[in-house]
Amino acid sequence: MVKFLLLALAFGLAHAQVKIDGNWVTLAIAANNVDKVVLEGPLRVYVREITCNEECSEMEITFYVNLNGQCSKTKVTGYKQADGSYRTQYEGDNKFELTYLTATHAVFKSKNVDRAGTETNLIFILGKGEPLTEEAHRKVEAYVEKHNIPSENLQDVLATDTCPM
């Protein structure tokens, strides 16, 4: 019995999930509609914090947007959908999903449909404050291209982040 409990504990620890909750910063953003994510673009968000409720059926994201040199703090709540993605309203309708998570990086895939009906596919790369390494940057470029976003649309966001932490 003791061996069984030790085995169960070891298995549980080996499969413990990294939590998304915590402080994050946006490292890079890519979009098929690059005008939305260029400097001072409406979807160039500077993420600061992500929290989930216990089941993570609600994910709250705190971020800044820098328009006309002014940083505006915003919070949105994404509500988990039946397919595992989240939905929220910000600059239109947004559907997003967490596609990669480690203790130091998170990658979200998102689709925004603005009020005019324009669809924008986005990739958000978040981190703990350190820029992407060359190897990580190459992996991100490949991931972006895999999702039909030209690699030249990949924006280094961390380098332009002047909003409060």
Short mmCIF file of N, CA and C in Angstrom, two decimals:
data_model
loop_
_atom_site.label_atom_id
_atom_site.label_comp_id
_atom_site.label_asym_id
_atom_site.label_seq_id
_atom_site.Cartn_x
_atom_site.Cartn_y
_atom_site.Cartn_z
N MET A 1 0.82 -1.20 0.00
CA MET A 1 0.00 0.00 0.00
C MET A 1 0.86 1.26 0.00
N VAL A 2 1.92 1.25 0.82
CA VAL A 2 2.81 2.42 0.88
C VAL A 2 3.46 2.65 -0.47
N LYS A 3 3.89 1.55 -1.14
CA LYS A 3 4.50 1.69 -2.46
C LYS A 3 3.52 2.31 -3.45
N PHE A 4 2.27 1.89 -3.37
CA PHE A 4 1.25 2.43 -4.26
C PHE A 4 1.08 3.93 -4.03
N LEU A 5 1.02 4.37 -2.78
CA LEU A 5 0.86 5.79 -2.47
C LEU A 5 2.06 6.60 -2.94
N LEU A 6 3.27 6.06 -2.76
CA LEU A 6 4.47 6.74 -3.22
C LEU A 6 4.48 6.86 -4.75
N LEU A 7 4.07 5.80 -5.42
CA LEU A 7 4.00 5.81 -6.87
C LEU A 7 2.96 6.84 -7.33
N ALA A 8 1.80 6.88 -6.67
CA ALA A 8 0.77 7.85 -7.03
C ALA A 8 1.26 9.27 -6.81
N LEU A 9 1.95 9.51 -5.70
CA LEU A 9 2.49 10.83 -5.42
C LEU A 9 3.52 11.22 -6.47
N ALA A 10 4.43 10.32 -6.80
CA ALA A 10 5.46 10.60 -7.81
C ALA A 10 4.82 10.89 -9.16
N PHE A 11 3.82 10.11 -9.54
CA PHE A 11 3.14 10.32 -10.81
C PHE A 11 2.45 11.68 -10.82
N GLY A 12 1.78 12.01 -9.72
CA GLY A 12 1.09 13.30 -9.63
C GLY A 12 2.05 14.46 -9.73
N LEU A 13 3.19 14.38 -9.07
CA LEU A 13 4.17 15.46 -9.13
C LEU A 13 4.78 15.58 -10.51
N ALA A 14 5.00 14.47 -11.16
CA ALA A 14 5.59 14.49 -12.50
C ALA A 14 4.65 15.14 -13.51
N HIS A 15 3.37 15.07 -13.24
CA HIS A 15 2.40 15.61 -14.18
C HIS A 15 1.74 16.90 -13.68
N ALA A 16 2.31 17.49 -12.63
CA ALA A 16 1.77 18.76 -12.14
C ALA A 16 1.89 19.82 -13.23
N GLN A 17 0.85 20.56 -13.44
CA GLN A 17 0.84 21.55 -14.50
C GLN A 17 1.43 22.86 -14.01
N VAL A 18 2.12 23.54 -14.92
CA VAL A 18 2.57 24.89 -14.66
C VAL A 18 1.33 25.78 -14.67
N LYS A 19 1.23 26.67 -13.74
CA LYS A 19 0.07 27.56 -13.66
C LYS A 19 0.32 28.82 -14.49
N ILE A 20 -0.73 29.32 -15.12
CA ILE A 20 -0.65 30.54 -15.92
C ILE A 20 -0.70 31.77 -15.01
N ASP A 21 -1.27 31.63 -13.81
CA ASP A 21 -1.39 32.77 -12.90
C ASP A 21 -0.03 33.41 -12.62
N GLY A 22 -0.01 34.74 -12.66
CA GLY A 22 1.20 35.45 -12.28
C GLY A 22 1.46 36.66 -13.14
N ASN A 23 2.63 37.22 -12.92
CA ASN A 23 3.07 38.40 -13.67
C ASN A 23 3.74 37.96 -14.96
N TRP A 24 3.35 38.61 -16.05
CA TRP A 24 3.89 38.32 -17.38
C TRP A 24 4.15 39.64 -18.09
N VAL A 25 5.01 39.60 -19.10
CA VAL A 25 5.18 40.74 -20.00
C VAL A 25 5.10 40.22 -21.43
N THR A 26 4.62 41.06 -22.33
CA THR A 26 4.55 40.69 -23.73
C THR A 26 5.94 40.81 -24.34
N LEU A 27 6.44 39.72 -24.91
CA LEU A 27 7.74 39.73 -25.57
C LEU A 27 7.60 40.05 -27.05
N ALA A 28 6.60 39.45 -27.69
CA ALA A 28 6.42 39.62 -29.13
C ALA A 28 4.96 39.34 -29.49
N ILE A 29 4.55 39.93 -30.61
CA ILE A 29 3.21 39.70 -31.16
C ILE A 29 3.36 39.57 -32.67
N ALA A 30 2.59 38.65 -33.24
CA ALA A 30 2.53 38.51 -34.69
C ALA A 30 1.05 38.54 -35.09
N ALA A 31 0.78 39.12 -36.26
CA ALA A 31 -0.60 39.17 -36.75
C ALA A 31 -0.60 39.19 -38.27
N ASN A 32 -1.63 38.56 -38.86
CA ASN A 32 -1.75 38.61 -40.31
C ASN A 32 -2.10 40.02 -40.77
N ASN A 33 -2.75 40.80 -39.92
CA ASN A 33 -3.08 42.20 -40.20
C ASN A 33 -2.13 43.03 -39.33
N VAL A 34 -0.93 43.29 -39.84
CA VAL A 34 0.14 43.89 -39.05
C VAL A 34 -0.21 45.29 -38.54
N ASP A 35 -1.10 46.00 -39.21
CA ASP A 35 -1.49 47.34 -38.76
C ASP A 35 -2.09 47.32 -37.36
N LYS A 36 -2.65 46.19 -36.96
CA LYS A 36 -3.27 46.08 -35.64
C LYS A 36 -2.23 45.97 -34.51
N VAL A 37 -0.98 45.56 -34.85
CA VAL A 37 0.01 45.31 -33.79
C VAL A 37 1.27 46.15 -33.90
N VAL A 38 1.34 47.05 -34.89
CA VAL A 38 2.50 47.93 -34.97
C VAL A 38 2.49 48.87 -33.76
N LEU A 39 3.57 49.61 -33.57
CA LEU A 39 3.65 50.56 -32.47
C LEU A 39 2.42 51.46 -32.45
N GLU A 40 1.75 51.51 -31.32
CA GLU A 40 0.50 52.24 -31.10
C GLU A 40 -0.69 51.63 -31.82
N GLY A 41 -0.56 50.38 -32.29
CA GLY A 41 -1.70 49.68 -32.87
C GLY A 41 -2.65 49.25 -31.77
N PRO A 42 -3.94 49.10 -32.08
CA PRO A 42 -4.95 48.82 -31.05
C PRO A 42 -4.81 47.46 -30.38
N LEU A 43 -4.15 46.50 -31.04
CA LEU A 43 -3.99 45.17 -30.45
C LEU A 43 -2.55 44.90 -29.98
N ARG A 44 -1.73 45.94 -29.94
CA ARG A 44 -0.37 45.82 -29.39
C ARG A 44 -0.51 46.01 -27.88
N VAL A 45 -0.74 44.91 -27.20
CA VAL A 45 -1.00 44.96 -25.76
C VAL A 45 0.26 44.58 -24.98
N TYR A 46 0.44 45.28 -23.87
CA TYR A 46 1.57 45.05 -22.98
C TYR A 46 1.03 44.37 -21.73
N VAL A 47 1.04 43.03 -21.75
CA VAL A 47 0.47 42.22 -20.67
C VAL A 47 1.27 42.41 -19.38
N ARG A 48 0.55 42.42 -18.25
CA ARG A 48 1.18 42.55 -16.94
C ARG A 48 0.84 41.39 -16.01
N GLU A 49 -0.40 40.91 -16.07
CA GLU A 49 -0.79 39.86 -15.12
C GLU A 49 -1.90 39.00 -15.71
N ILE A 50 -1.87 37.72 -15.37
CA ILE A 50 -2.93 36.79 -15.74
C ILE A 50 -3.34 36.04 -14.49
N THR A 51 -4.65 35.96 -14.27
CA THR A 51 -5.17 35.17 -13.15
C THR A 51 -6.33 34.32 -13.67
N CYS A 52 -6.45 33.16 -13.06
CA CYS A 52 -7.56 32.24 -13.37
C CYS A 52 -8.31 31.94 -12.08
N ASN A 53 -9.61 31.68 -12.21
CA ASN A 53 -10.32 31.17 -11.05
C ASN A 53 -9.90 29.70 -10.86
N GLU A 54 -10.43 29.04 -9.87
CA GLU A 54 -9.95 27.70 -9.51
C GLU A 54 -9.97 26.70 -10.67
N GLU A 55 -11.01 26.69 -11.45
CA GLU A 55 -11.12 25.76 -12.57
C GLU A 55 -10.57 26.37 -13.86
N CYS A 56 -10.14 27.60 -13.79
CA CYS A 56 -9.68 28.38 -14.94
C CYS A 56 -10.78 28.50 -16.01
N SER A 57 -12.02 28.56 -15.53
CA SER A 57 -13.13 28.79 -16.45
C SER A 57 -13.23 30.27 -16.80
N GLU A 58 -12.56 31.10 -16.00
CA GLU A 58 -12.46 32.53 -16.27
C GLU A 58 -10.98 32.92 -16.15
N MET A 59 -10.47 33.57 -17.18
CA MET A 59 -9.08 34.02 -17.19
C MET A 59 -9.08 35.54 -17.31
N GLU A 60 -8.53 36.20 -16.30
CA GLU A 60 -8.47 37.66 -16.31
C GLU A 60 -7.07 38.10 -16.74
N ILE A 61 -7.01 39.00 -17.71
CA ILE A 61 -5.74 39.49 -18.24
C ILE A 61 -5.69 41.01 -18.03
N THR A 62 -4.64 41.45 -17.35
CA THR A 62 -4.41 42.88 -17.14
C THR A 62 -3.29 43.31 -18.08
N PHE A 63 -3.52 44.37 -18.82
CA PHE A 63 -2.52 44.83 -19.79
C PHE A 63 -2.65 46.33 -20.00
N TYR A 64 -1.65 46.88 -20.67
CA TYR A 64 -1.66 48.28 -21.08
C TYR A 64 -1.71 48.34 -22.60
N VAL A 65 -2.27 49.43 -23.11
CA VAL A 65 -2.21 49.79 -24.52
C VAL A 65 -1.61 51.18 -24.55
N ASN A 66 -0.66 51.41 -25.45
CA ASN A 66 0.01 52.70 -25.55
C ASN A 66 -0.44 53.38 -26.84
N LEU A 67 -1.35 54.33 -26.70
CA LEU A 67 -1.86 55.09 -27.85
C LEU A 67 -1.53 56.56 -27.63
N ASN A 68 -0.97 57.20 -28.65
CA ASN A 68 -0.59 58.61 -28.58
C ASN A 68 0.33 58.90 -27.40
N GLY A 69 1.21 57.95 -27.08
CA GLY A 69 2.18 58.13 -26.01
C GLY A 69 1.59 57.99 -24.62
N GLN A 70 0.35 57.57 -24.51
CA GLN A 70 -0.31 57.41 -23.22
C GLN A 70 -0.61 55.94 -22.98
N CYS A 71 -0.15 55.43 -21.83
CA CYS A 71 -0.43 54.04 -21.45
C CYS A 71 -1.76 53.98 -20.72
N SER A 72 -2.67 53.15 -21.23
CA SER A 72 -3.98 52.96 -20.60
C SER A 72 -4.08 51.53 -20.10
N LYS A 73 -4.34 51.39 -18.80
CA LYS A 73 -4.46 50.07 -18.19
C LYS A 73 -5.86 49.50 -18.46
N THR A 74 -5.90 48.23 -18.82
CA THR A 74 -7.15 47.56 -19.15
C THR A 74 -7.15 46.16 -18.55
N LYS A 75 -8.33 45.70 -18.15
CA LYS A 75 -8.53 44.32 -17.69
C LYS A 75 -9.65 43.72 -18.50
N VAL A 76 -9.44 42.51 -18.99
CA VAL A 76 -10.51 41.78 -19.66
C VAL A 76 -10.63 40.41 -19.01
N THR A 77 -11.81 39.85 -19.08
CA THR A 77 -12.03 38.49 -18.58
C THR A 77 -12.43 37.62 -19.75
N GLY A 78 -11.66 36.55 -19.96
CA GLY A 78 -12.00 35.57 -20.97
C GLY A 78 -12.80 34.44 -20.33
N TYR A 79 -13.87 34.05 -20.96
CA TYR A 79 -14.74 33.00 -20.44
C TYR A 79 -14.52 31.74 -21.26
N LYS A 80 -14.23 30.63 -20.56
CA LYS A 80 -13.92 29.37 -21.22
C LYS A 80 -15.14 28.85 -21.99
N GLN A 81 -14.87 28.43 -23.22
CA GLN A 81 -15.90 27.89 -24.10
C GLN A 81 -15.84 26.35 -24.09
N ALA A 82 -16.82 25.72 -24.67
CA ALA A 82 -16.89 24.26 -24.69
C ALA A 82 -15.67 23.63 -25.37
N ASP A 83 -15.08 24.32 -26.35
CA ASP A 83 -13.92 23.77 -27.07
C ASP A 83 -12.58 24.04 -26.34
N GLY A 84 -12.64 24.67 -25.15
CA GLY A 84 -11.43 24.94 -24.39
C GLY A 84 -10.82 26.30 -24.63
N SER A 85 -11.30 27.01 -25.65
CA SER A 85 -10.81 28.36 -25.91
C SER A 85 -11.53 29.34 -24.97
N TYR A 86 -11.11 30.59 -25.02
CA TYR A 86 -11.72 31.65 -24.21
C TYR A 86 -12.27 32.73 -25.13
N ARG A 87 -13.30 33.44 -24.64
CA ARG A 87 -13.88 34.55 -25.40
C ARG A 87 -13.97 35.78 -24.52
N THR A 88 -13.70 36.93 -25.14
CA THR A 88 -13.84 38.20 -24.45
C THR A 88 -14.11 39.29 -25.47
N GLN A 89 -14.42 40.47 -24.97
CA GLN A 89 -14.64 41.63 -25.82
C GLN A 89 -13.54 42.65 -25.56
N TYR A 90 -12.81 42.99 -26.60
CA TYR A 90 -11.83 44.07 -26.55
C TYR A 90 -11.52 44.42 -28.00
N GLU A 91 -11.78 45.64 -28.40
CA GLU A 91 -11.60 46.04 -29.80
C GLU A 91 -12.33 45.08 -30.73
N GLY A 92 -13.49 44.62 -30.29
CA GLY A 92 -14.28 43.65 -31.03
C GLY A 92 -14.38 42.35 -30.25
N ASP A 93 -14.71 41.28 -30.96
CA ASP A 93 -14.85 39.96 -30.35
C ASP A 93 -13.53 39.21 -30.46
N ASN A 94 -13.10 38.60 -29.35
CA ASN A 94 -11.84 37.86 -29.32
C ASN A 94 -12.05 36.44 -28.84
N LYS A 95 -11.44 35.52 -29.56
CA LYS A 95 -11.41 34.12 -29.16
C LYS A 95 -9.93 33.77 -29.06
N PHE A 96 -9.49 33.26 -27.90
CA PHE A 96 -8.08 32.96 -27.73
C PHE A 96 -7.88 31.66 -26.97
N GLU A 97 -6.69 31.08 -27.15
CA GLU A 97 -6.35 29.86 -26.43
C GLU A 97 -4.86 29.85 -26.11
N LEU A 98 -4.56 29.28 -24.96
CA LEU A 98 -3.18 29.10 -24.53
C LEU A 98 -2.67 27.86 -25.25
N THR A 99 -1.61 28.01 -26.05
CA THR A 99 -1.11 26.88 -26.83
C THR A 99 0.22 26.33 -26.33
N TYR A 100 0.90 27.09 -25.46
CA TYR A 100 2.20 26.64 -24.95
C TYR A 100 2.43 27.34 -23.63
N LEU A 101 2.89 26.57 -22.61
CA LEU A 101 3.14 27.15 -21.30
C LEU A 101 4.28 26.45 -20.60
N THR A 102 5.26 27.24 -20.17
CA THR A 102 6.32 26.76 -19.27
C THR A 102 6.38 27.76 -18.12
N ALA A 103 7.30 27.56 -17.21
CA ALA A 103 7.45 28.50 -16.09
C ALA A 103 7.90 29.88 -16.57
N THR A 104 8.51 29.95 -17.76
CA THR A 104 9.06 31.23 -18.23
C THR A 104 8.42 31.78 -19.50
N HIS A 105 7.61 31.00 -20.20
CA HIS A 105 7.00 31.48 -21.44
C HIS A 105 5.57 30.97 -21.59
N ALA A 106 4.74 31.81 -22.22
CA ALA A 106 3.38 31.42 -22.56
C ALA A 106 3.09 31.93 -23.96
N VAL A 107 2.41 31.11 -24.75
CA VAL A 107 2.05 31.49 -26.11
C VAL A 107 0.53 31.35 -26.25
N PHE A 108 -0.07 32.43 -26.73
CA PHE A 108 -1.51 32.44 -26.99
C PHE A 108 -1.74 32.62 -28.48
N LYS A 109 -2.73 31.89 -28.99
CA LYS A 109 -3.23 32.07 -30.35
C LYS A 109 -4.58 32.75 -30.21
N SER A 110 -4.84 33.77 -31.04
CA SER A 110 -6.05 34.56 -30.87
C SER A 110 -6.64 34.95 -32.22
N LYS A 111 -7.94 35.17 -32.21
CA LYS A 111 -8.63 35.70 -33.40
C LYS A 111 -9.50 36.86 -32.93
N ASN A 112 -9.29 38.02 -33.55
CA ASN A 112 -10.06 39.21 -33.25
C ASN A 112 -10.93 39.54 -34.45
N VAL A 113 -12.19 39.84 -34.20
CA VAL A 113 -13.09 40.34 -35.24
C VAL A 113 -13.55 41.72 -34.77
N ASP A 114 -13.06 42.76 -35.45
CA ASP A 114 -13.37 44.12 -35.01
C ASP A 114 -14.79 44.52 -35.42
N ARG A 115 -15.17 45.71 -35.03
CA ARG A 115 -16.53 46.19 -35.28
C ARG A 115 -16.87 46.30 -36.76
N ALA A 116 -15.86 46.44 -37.60
CA ALA A 116 -16.09 46.50 -39.05
C ALA A 116 -16.14 45.11 -39.68
N GLY A 117 -15.92 44.06 -38.87
CA GLY A 117 -15.94 42.70 -39.37
C GLY A 117 -14.60 42.18 -39.86
N THR A 118 -13.53 42.96 -39.67
CA THR A 118 -12.18 42.53 -40.10
C THR A 118 -11.65 41.49 -39.13
N GLU A 119 -11.23 40.35 -39.68
CA GLU A 119 -10.66 39.28 -38.87
C GLU A 119 -9.14 39.41 -38.83
N THR A 120 -8.58 39.30 -37.62
CA THR A 120 -7.14 39.35 -37.44
C THR A 120 -6.72 38.14 -36.62
N ASN A 121 -5.80 37.34 -37.17
CA ASN A 121 -5.23 36.22 -36.43
C ASN A 121 -3.94 36.69 -35.78
N LEU A 122 -3.79 36.37 -34.49
CA LEU A 122 -2.66 36.86 -33.72
C LEU A 122 -1.98 35.73 -32.95
N ILE A 123 -0.70 35.94 -32.68
CA ILE A 123 0.08 35.09 -31.78
C ILE A 123 0.72 36.05 -30.77
N PHE A 124 0.51 35.77 -29.49
CA PHE A 124 1.11 36.56 -28.41
C PHE A 124 2.14 35.69 -27.69
N ILE A 125 3.36 36.18 -27.55
CA ILE A 125 4.41 35.48 -26.83
C ILE A 125 4.69 36.27 -25.56
N LEU A 126 4.45 35.63 -24.42
CA LEU A 126 4.65 36.27 -23.12
C LEU A 126 5.83 35.64 -22.42
N GLY A 127 6.44 36.40 -21.54
CA GLY A 127 7.57 35.89 -20.77
C GLY A 127 7.64 36.57 -19.42
N LYS A 128 8.73 36.32 -18.74
CA LYS A 128 8.94 36.87 -17.40
C LYS A 128 9.86 38.09 -17.42
N GLY A 129 10.16 38.63 -18.60
CA GLY A 129 10.91 39.86 -18.69
C GLY A 129 12.18 39.79 -19.50
N GLU A 130 12.69 38.59 -19.74
CA GLU A 130 13.90 38.43 -20.55
C GLU A 130 13.52 38.32 -22.02
N PRO A 131 14.28 38.98 -22.91
CA PRO A 131 13.97 38.86 -24.34
C PRO A 131 14.14 37.41 -24.83
N LEU A 132 13.54 37.12 -25.95
CA LEU A 132 13.68 35.78 -26.54
C LEU A 132 15.13 35.55 -26.96
N THR A 133 15.61 34.33 -26.74
CA THR A 133 16.93 33.96 -27.23
C THR A 133 16.84 33.78 -28.74
N GLU A 134 17.98 33.70 -29.41
CA GLU A 134 17.95 33.48 -30.87
C GLU A 134 17.23 32.20 -31.22
N GLU A 135 17.50 31.14 -30.45
CA GLU A 135 16.86 29.85 -30.71
C GLU A 135 15.34 29.95 -30.50
N ALA A 136 14.92 30.58 -29.42
CA ALA A 136 13.49 30.75 -29.16
C ALA A 136 12.84 31.61 -30.24
N HIS A 137 13.54 32.63 -30.69
CA HIS A 137 13.02 33.51 -31.75
C HIS A 137 12.80 32.70 -33.04
N ARG A 138 13.74 31.82 -33.38
CA ARG A 138 13.58 30.97 -34.58
C ARG A 138 12.36 30.06 -34.42
N LYS A 139 12.17 29.50 -33.23
CA LYS A 139 11.01 28.64 -32.99
C LYS A 139 9.70 29.42 -33.12
N VAL A 140 9.71 30.64 -32.60
CA VAL A 140 8.52 31.49 -32.69
C VAL A 140 8.23 31.83 -34.15
N GLU A 141 9.26 32.17 -34.93
CA GLU A 141 9.07 32.46 -36.35
C GLU A 141 8.44 31.27 -37.07
N ALA A 142 8.92 30.06 -36.79
CA ALA A 142 8.37 28.86 -37.41
C ALA A 142 6.91 28.66 -37.00
N TYR A 143 6.61 28.89 -35.73
CA TYR A 143 5.25 28.74 -35.23
C TYR A 143 4.31 29.75 -35.90
N VAL A 144 4.78 30.98 -36.03
CA VAL A 144 4.01 32.05 -36.67
C VAL A 144 3.71 31.68 -38.13
N GLU A 145 4.73 31.23 -38.85
CA GLU A 145 4.54 30.85 -40.26
C GLU A 145 3.60 29.66 -40.39
N LYS A 146 3.69 28.72 -39.43
CA LYS A 146 2.80 27.55 -39.43
C LYS A 146 1.33 27.99 -39.34
N HIS A 147 1.09 29.14 -38.73
CA HIS A 147 -0.27 29.66 -38.58
C HIS A 147 -0.58 30.73 -39.64
N ASN A 148 0.13 30.66 -40.76
CA ASN A 148 -0.13 31.51 -41.93
C ASN A 148 0.01 33.01 -41.66
N ILE A 149 0.95 33.34 -40.78
CA ILE A 149 1.29 34.74 -40.53
C ILE A 149 2.72 34.92 -41.00
N PRO A 150 2.98 35.87 -41.90
CA PRO A 150 4.36 36.07 -42.39
C PRO A 150 5.31 36.41 -41.24
N SER A 151 6.49 35.82 -41.23
CA SER A 151 7.44 36.05 -40.14
C SER A 151 7.84 37.52 -40.02
N GLU A 152 7.78 38.26 -41.15
CA GLU A 152 8.11 39.69 -41.08
C GLU A 152 7.06 40.48 -40.29
N ASN A 153 5.92 39.86 -39.99
CA ASN A 153 4.89 40.51 -39.17
C ASN A 153 5.10 40.29 -37.67
N LEU A 154 6.16 39.59 -37.32
CA LEU A 154 6.49 39.36 -35.92
C LEU A 154 7.10 40.63 -35.34
N GLN A 155 6.45 41.20 -34.33
CA GLN A 155 6.86 42.47 -33.73
C GLN A 155 7.53 42.23 -32.38
N ASP A 156 8.71 42.84 -32.16
CA ASP A 156 9.39 42.79 -30.86
C ASP A 156 8.71 43.82 -29.97
N VAL A 157 7.90 43.37 -29.04
CA VAL A 157 7.11 44.26 -28.21
C VAL A 157 7.89 44.69 -26.96
N LEU A 158 8.66 43.79 -26.39
CA LEU A 158 9.40 44.09 -25.17
C LEU A 158 10.28 45.33 -25.34
N ALA A 159 10.88 45.48 -26.49
CA ALA A 159 11.80 46.60 -26.75
C ALA A 159 11.08 47.96 -26.76
N THR A 160 9.76 47.96 -26.96
CA THR A 160 9.01 49.23 -27.02
C THR A 160 8.12 49.45 -25.81
N ASP A 161 8.23 48.58 -24.82
CA ASP A 161 7.35 48.64 -23.65
C ASP A 161 7.81 49.73 -22.68
N THR A 162 7.08 50.82 -22.64
CA THR A 162 7.38 51.92 -21.73
C THR A 162 6.28 52.13 -20.70
N CYS A 163 5.32 51.22 -20.63
CA CYS A 163 4.22 51.33 -19.71
C CYS A 163 4.62 50.85 -18.31
N PRO A 164 3.90 51.30 -17.27
CA PRO A 164 4.25 50.89 -15.90
C PRO A 164 4.19 49.39 -15.72
N MET A 165 5.04 48.91 -14.85
CA MET A 165 5.00 47.50 -14.49
C MET A 165 3.99 47.34 -13.40
#
